[in-house]
Short mmCIF file of C-alpha atoms in Angstrom, two decimals:
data_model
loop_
_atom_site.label_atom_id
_atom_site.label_comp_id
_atom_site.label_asym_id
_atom_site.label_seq_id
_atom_site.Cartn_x
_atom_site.Cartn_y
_atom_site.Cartn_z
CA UNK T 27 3.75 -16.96 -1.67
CA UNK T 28 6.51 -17.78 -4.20
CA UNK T 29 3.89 -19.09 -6.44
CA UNK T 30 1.77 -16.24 -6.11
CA UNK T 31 5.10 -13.50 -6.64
CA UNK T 32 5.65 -16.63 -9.87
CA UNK T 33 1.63 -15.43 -11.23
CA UNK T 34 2.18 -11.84 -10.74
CA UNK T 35 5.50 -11.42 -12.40
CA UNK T 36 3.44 -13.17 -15.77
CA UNK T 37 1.33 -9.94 -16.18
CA UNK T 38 3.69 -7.11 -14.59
CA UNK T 39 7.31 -7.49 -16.31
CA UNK T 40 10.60 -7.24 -14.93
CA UNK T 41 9.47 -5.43 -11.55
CA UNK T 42 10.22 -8.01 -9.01
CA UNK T 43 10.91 -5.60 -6.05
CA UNK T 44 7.60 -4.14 -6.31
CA UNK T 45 6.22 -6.86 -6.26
CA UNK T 46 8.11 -7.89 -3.05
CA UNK T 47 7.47 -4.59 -1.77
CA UNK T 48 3.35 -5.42 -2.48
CA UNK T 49 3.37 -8.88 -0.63
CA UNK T 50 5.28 -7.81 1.70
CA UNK T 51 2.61 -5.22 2.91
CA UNK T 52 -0.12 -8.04 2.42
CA UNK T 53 1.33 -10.00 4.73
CA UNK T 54 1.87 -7.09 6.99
CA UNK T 55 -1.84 -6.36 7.04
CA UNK T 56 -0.84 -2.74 5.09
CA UNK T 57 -2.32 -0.93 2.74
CA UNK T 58 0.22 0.34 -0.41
CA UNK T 59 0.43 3.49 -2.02
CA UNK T 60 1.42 3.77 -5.71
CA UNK T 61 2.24 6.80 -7.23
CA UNK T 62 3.39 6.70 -10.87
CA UNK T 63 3.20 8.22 -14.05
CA UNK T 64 0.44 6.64 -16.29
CA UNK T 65 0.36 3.27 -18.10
CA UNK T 66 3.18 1.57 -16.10
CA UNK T 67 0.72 -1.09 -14.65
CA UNK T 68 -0.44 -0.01 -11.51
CA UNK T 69 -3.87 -1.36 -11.51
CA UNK T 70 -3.09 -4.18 -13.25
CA UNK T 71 -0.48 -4.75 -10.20
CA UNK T 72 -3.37 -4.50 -8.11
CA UNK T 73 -5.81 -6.86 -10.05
CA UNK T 74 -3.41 -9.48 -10.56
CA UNK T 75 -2.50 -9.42 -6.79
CA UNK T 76 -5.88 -10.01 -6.03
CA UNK T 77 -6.56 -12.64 -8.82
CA UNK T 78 -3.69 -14.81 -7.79
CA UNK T 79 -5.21 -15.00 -4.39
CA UNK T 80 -8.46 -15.74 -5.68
CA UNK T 81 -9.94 -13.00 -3.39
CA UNK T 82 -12.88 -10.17 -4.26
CA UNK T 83 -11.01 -6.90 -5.82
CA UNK T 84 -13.12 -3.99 -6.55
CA UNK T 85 -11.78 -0.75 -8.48
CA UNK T 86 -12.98 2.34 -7.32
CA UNK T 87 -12.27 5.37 -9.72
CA UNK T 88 -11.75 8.61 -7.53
CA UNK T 89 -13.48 11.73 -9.25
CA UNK T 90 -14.29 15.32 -7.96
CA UNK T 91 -17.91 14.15 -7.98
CA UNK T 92 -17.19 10.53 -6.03
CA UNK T 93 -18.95 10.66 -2.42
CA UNK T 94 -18.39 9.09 1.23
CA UNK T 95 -21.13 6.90 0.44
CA UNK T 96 -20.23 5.38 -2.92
CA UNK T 97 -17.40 4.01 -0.85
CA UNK T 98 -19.03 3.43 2.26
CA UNK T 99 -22.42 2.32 1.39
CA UNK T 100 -25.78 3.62 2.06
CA UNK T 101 -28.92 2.77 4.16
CA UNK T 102 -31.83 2.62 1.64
CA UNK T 103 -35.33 1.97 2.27
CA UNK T 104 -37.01 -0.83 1.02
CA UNK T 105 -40.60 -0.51 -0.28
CA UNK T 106 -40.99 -4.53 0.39
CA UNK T 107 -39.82 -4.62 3.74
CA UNK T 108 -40.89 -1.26 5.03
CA UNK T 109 -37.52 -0.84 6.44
CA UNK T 110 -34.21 0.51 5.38
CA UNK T 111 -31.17 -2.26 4.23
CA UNK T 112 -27.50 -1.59 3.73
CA UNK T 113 -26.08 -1.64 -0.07
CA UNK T 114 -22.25 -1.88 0.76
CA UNK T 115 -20.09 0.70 -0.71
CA UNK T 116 -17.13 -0.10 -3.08
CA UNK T 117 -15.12 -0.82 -0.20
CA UNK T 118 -16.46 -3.90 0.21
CA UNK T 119 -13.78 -6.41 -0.91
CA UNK T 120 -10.54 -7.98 -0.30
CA UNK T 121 -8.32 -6.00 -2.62
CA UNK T 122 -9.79 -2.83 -3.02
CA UNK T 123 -7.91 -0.45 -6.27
CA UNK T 124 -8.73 3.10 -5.81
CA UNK T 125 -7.87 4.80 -8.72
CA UNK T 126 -6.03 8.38 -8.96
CA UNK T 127 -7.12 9.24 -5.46
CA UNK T 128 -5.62 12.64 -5.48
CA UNK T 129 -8.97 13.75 -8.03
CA UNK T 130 -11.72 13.56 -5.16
CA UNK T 131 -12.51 15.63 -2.64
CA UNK T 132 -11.06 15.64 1.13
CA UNK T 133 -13.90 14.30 2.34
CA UNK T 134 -14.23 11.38 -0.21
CA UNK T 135 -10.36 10.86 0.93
CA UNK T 136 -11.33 10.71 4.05
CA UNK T 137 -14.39 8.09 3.91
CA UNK T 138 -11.67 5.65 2.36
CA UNK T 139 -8.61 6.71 5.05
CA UNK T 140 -11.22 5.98 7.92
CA UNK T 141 -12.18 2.40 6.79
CA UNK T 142 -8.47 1.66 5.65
CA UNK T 143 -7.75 2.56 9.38
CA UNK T 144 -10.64 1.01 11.45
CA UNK T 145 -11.04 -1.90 9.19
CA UNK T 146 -15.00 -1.78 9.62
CA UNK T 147 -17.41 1.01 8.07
CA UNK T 148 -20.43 2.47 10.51
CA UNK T 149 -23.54 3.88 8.57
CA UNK T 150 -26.40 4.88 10.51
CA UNK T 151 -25.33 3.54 14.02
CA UNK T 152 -24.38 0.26 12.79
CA UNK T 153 -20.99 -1.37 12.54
CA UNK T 154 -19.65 -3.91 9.50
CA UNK T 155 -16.68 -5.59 8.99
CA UNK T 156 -14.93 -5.47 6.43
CA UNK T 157 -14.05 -8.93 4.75
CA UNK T 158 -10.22 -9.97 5.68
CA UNK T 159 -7.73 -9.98 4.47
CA UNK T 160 -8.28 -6.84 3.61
CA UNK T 161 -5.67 -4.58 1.43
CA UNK T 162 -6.10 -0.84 -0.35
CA UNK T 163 -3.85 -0.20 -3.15
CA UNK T 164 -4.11 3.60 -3.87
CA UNK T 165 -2.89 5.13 -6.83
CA UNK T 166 -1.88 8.08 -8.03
CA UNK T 167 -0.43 10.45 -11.21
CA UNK T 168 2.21 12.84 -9.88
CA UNK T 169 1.90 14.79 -13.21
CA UNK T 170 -1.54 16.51 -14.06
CA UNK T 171 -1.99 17.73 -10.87
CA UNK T 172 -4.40 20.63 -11.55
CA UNK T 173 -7.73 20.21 -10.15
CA UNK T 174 -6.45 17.41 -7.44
CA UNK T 175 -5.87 17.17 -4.02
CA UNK T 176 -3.00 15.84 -2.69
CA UNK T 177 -3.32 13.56 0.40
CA UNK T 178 -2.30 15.59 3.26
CA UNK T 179 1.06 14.02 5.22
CA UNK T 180 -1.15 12.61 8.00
CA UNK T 181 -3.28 10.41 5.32
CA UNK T 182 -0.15 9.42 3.70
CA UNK T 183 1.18 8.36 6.98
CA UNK T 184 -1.47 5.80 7.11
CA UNK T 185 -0.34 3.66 3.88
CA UNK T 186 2.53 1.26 4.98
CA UNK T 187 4.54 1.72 2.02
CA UNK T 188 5.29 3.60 -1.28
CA UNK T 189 6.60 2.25 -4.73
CA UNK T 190 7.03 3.65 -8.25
CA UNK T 191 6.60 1.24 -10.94
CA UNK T 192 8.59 3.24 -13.30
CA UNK T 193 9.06 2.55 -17.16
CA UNK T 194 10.36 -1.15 -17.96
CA UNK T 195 13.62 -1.88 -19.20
CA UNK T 196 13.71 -2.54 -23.11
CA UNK T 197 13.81 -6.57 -23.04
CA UNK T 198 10.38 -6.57 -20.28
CA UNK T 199 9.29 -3.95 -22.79
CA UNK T 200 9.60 -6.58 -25.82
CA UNK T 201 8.39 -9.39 -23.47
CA UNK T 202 5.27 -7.34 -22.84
CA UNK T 203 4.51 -6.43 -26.31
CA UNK T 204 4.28 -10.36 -26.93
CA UNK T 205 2.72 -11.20 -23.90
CA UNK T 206 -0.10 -8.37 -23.74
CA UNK T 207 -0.27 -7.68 -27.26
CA UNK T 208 -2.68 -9.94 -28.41
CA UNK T 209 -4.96 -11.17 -25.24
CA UNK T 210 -4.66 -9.77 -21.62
CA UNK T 211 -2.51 -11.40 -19.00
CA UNK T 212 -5.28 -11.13 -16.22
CA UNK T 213 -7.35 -13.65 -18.56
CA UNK T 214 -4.93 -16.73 -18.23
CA UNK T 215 -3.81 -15.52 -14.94
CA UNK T 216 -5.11 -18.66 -12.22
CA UNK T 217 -5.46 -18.56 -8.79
CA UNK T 218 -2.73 -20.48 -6.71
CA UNK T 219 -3.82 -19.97 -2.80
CA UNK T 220 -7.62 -18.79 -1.44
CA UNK T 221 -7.92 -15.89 1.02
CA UNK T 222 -8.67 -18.32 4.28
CA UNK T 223 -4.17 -19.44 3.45
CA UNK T 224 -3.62 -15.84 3.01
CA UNK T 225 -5.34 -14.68 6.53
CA UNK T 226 -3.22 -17.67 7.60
CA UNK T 227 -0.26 -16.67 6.80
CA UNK T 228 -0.86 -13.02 8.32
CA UNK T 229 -1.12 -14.84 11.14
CA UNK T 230 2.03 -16.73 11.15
CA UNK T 231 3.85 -13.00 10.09
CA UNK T 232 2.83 -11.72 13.98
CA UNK T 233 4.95 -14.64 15.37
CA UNK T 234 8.23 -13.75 13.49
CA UNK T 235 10.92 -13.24 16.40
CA UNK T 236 12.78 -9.31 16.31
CA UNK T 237 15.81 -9.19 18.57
CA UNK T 238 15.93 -6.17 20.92
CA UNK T 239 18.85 -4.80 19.00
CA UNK T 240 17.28 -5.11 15.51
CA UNK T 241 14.18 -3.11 17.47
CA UNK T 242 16.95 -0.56 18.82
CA UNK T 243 18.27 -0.64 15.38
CA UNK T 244 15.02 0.25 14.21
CA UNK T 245 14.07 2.88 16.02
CA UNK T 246 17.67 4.66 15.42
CA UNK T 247 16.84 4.85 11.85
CA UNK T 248 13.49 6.38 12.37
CA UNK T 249 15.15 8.77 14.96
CA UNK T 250 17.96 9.59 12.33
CA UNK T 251 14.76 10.91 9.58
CA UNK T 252 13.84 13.35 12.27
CA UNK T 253 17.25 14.74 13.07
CA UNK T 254 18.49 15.61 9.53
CA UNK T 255 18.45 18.85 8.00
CA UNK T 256 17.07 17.36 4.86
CA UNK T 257 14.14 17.01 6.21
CA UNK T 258 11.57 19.37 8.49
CA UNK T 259 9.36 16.48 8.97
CA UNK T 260 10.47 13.28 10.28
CA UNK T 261 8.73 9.63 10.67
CA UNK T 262 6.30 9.17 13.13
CA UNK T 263 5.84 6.67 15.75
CA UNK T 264 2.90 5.03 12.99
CA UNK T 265 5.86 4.46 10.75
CA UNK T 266 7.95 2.25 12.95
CA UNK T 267 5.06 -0.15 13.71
CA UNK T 268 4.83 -0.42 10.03
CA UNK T 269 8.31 -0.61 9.85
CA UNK T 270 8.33 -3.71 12.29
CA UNK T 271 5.58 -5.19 10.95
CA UNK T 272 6.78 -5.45 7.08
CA UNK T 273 10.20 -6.70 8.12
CA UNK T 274 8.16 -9.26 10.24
CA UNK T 275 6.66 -10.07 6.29
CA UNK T 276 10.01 -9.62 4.61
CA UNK T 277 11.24 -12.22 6.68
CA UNK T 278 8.65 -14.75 6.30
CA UNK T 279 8.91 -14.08 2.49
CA UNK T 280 12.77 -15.21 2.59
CA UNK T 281 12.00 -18.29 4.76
CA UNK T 282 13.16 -16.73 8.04
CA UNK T 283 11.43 -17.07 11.45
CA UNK T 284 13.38 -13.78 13.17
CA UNK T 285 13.91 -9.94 11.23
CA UNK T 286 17.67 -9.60 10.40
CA UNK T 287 18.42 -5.68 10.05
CA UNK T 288 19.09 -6.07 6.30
CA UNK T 289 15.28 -6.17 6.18
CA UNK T 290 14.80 -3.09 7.98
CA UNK T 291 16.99 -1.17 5.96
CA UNK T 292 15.47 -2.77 2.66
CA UNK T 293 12.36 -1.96 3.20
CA UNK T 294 12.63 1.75 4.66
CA UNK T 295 12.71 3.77 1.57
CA UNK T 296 9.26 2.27 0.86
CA UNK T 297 8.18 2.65 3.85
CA UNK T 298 9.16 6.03 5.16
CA UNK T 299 9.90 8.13 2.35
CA UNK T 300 6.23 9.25 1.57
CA UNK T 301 6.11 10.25 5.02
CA UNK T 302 8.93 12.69 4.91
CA UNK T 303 9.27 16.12 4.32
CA UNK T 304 12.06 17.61 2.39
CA UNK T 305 13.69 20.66 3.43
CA UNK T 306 13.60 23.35 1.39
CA UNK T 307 17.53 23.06 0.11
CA UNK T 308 16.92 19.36 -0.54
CA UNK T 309 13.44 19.96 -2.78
CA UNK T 310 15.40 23.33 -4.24
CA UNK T 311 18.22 20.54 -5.07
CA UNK T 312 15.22 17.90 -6.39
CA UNK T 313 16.73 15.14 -4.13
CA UNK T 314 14.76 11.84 -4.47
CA UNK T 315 13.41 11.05 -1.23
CA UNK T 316 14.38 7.44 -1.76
CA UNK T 317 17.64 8.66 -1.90
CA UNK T 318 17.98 10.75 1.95
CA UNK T 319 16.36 7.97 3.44
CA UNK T 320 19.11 5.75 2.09
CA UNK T 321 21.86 7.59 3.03
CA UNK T 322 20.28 7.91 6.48
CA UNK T 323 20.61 4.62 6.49
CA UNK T 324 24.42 4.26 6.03
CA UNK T 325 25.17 6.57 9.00
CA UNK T 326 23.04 4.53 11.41
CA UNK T 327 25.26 1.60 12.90
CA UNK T 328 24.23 -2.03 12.18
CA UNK T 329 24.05 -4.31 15.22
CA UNK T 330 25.64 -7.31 15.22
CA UNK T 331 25.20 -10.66 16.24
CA UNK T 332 21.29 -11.93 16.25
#
């Protein structure tokens, strides 16, 4: 996967955690949530994820007006045949980018939330899979918010991790201005592995050894986010097995076959933090939630020994 983090890092500049942070929930069979001010690269994060694997990716642009089925698919029928066939919905792909999905409606929400969670789609009585591996990258604008709807906390509980892109320092800035300024990235952008290695590899990820006290270790820091008065709504059971599961990846990604806790504790602002509720002192404050779930960390003891 270095070669693939190598690829990516050509078209997104200077933002090698979140890149990390997106490879990391690849391997972990998650789905990633960005949310970000506009222009910072967030779809092209997604595209270029999916181009270096040389899998399907599919953009779907969330609108008031999208509906269930444009995601979903619908049963048509077929003057030919004299019977109805299936025309797959936009969720039909490997990488699927679905953009600003705070502008359509619950219900659209929820057509995508179902098949990010089940994996499969079901129109009319009959079951499909959807293709593996198989990774949503959801993004939204946390300004312009009027007209939206904001995913409810138990939707957001279903992505396995967070990131903001932010703006680029001034040299990645520069760099980009060269590199994008005159053809796009994506274009000379190659494949370096095929989706069969990457379904591999999520294989090999399940297999990663975690020490009972790294678990223990785990679940105290989850515990700890629903014990503060910072927050009025802690992590929920969903966000340790995420939890485990992307430290499995974080491992594998530094050439480890066992989870150290330094990966737990890495990756748990990502992972938790859009999860949380702040409460109302901390959000009167304007405390990053990145920030409490770090200094939960640092009161939660760190086990030693492997």
């Amino acid at each position: 996967m270095g070669r693939v983090r190598t690829g990516i890092e050509t078209v997104i500049e200077g933002k090698s955690e979140a890149i990390d942070v997106a490879l990391t929930v690849l391997l972990a069979e998650g789905h990633l949530l960005v949310e970000d001010i506009p222009g910072v690269g967030k779809t092209m994060l997604a595209k270029s994820l999916g181009r270096s694997i040389s899998a399907e990716v599919k953009r779907i642009q969330f609108t008031p007006d999208l509906l269930p089925t444009d995601i979903t698919g619908v049963s048509v029928f077929n003057q030919h045949t004299q019977d109805f066939e299936f025309k797959p919905g936009g969720i039909f792909a490997q990488i699927v980018v679905g953009d600003e999905v705070n502008r359509a409606s619950p219900k659209t929400q929820s057509a995508l939330l179902e098949s990010m969670e089940e994996r499969q789609v079901s129109v009319d009585g009959t079951t499909y899979r959807l293709p593996t591996p198989f990774m949503v990258v959801a993004t939204q604008n946390p300004i312009e918010m009027e007209g939206t709807f904001p995913l409810p906390e138990a939707q957001r509980d279903r992505f396995m991790a967070r990131i903001n892109l932010g703006y680029p320092a001034r040299a990645s800035e520069l760099a980009m201005l060269d590199s994008h300024g005159t053809h796009n990235p994506l274009d000379a952008l190659a494949p370096v592995t095929d989706a069969a290695t990457v379904t591999a590899l999520i294989e090999a990820v399940t297999t990663v050894f975690v020490a009972p006290v790294v678990k223990d270790y785990l679940v105290r820091v989850v515990e700890a986010t629903r014990h503060t008065a910072e927050l009025r709504l802690g992590a929920s059971p969903r966000a340790s097995l995420h939890l485990l599961r992307a430290s499995r990846a974080a491992a594998a990604l530094a050439g480890r076959d066992f989870v150290i806790p330094d990966d737990v504790a890495g990756l748990a602002p990502a992972v938790l933090s859009h999860r949380l509720l702040p409460a109302a002192h901390a959000r009167l404050s304007r405390r990053d939630m990145g920030d409490i779930v770090a200094s939960i960390i640092k009161t939660v003891r760190i086990p030693t020994g492997r």
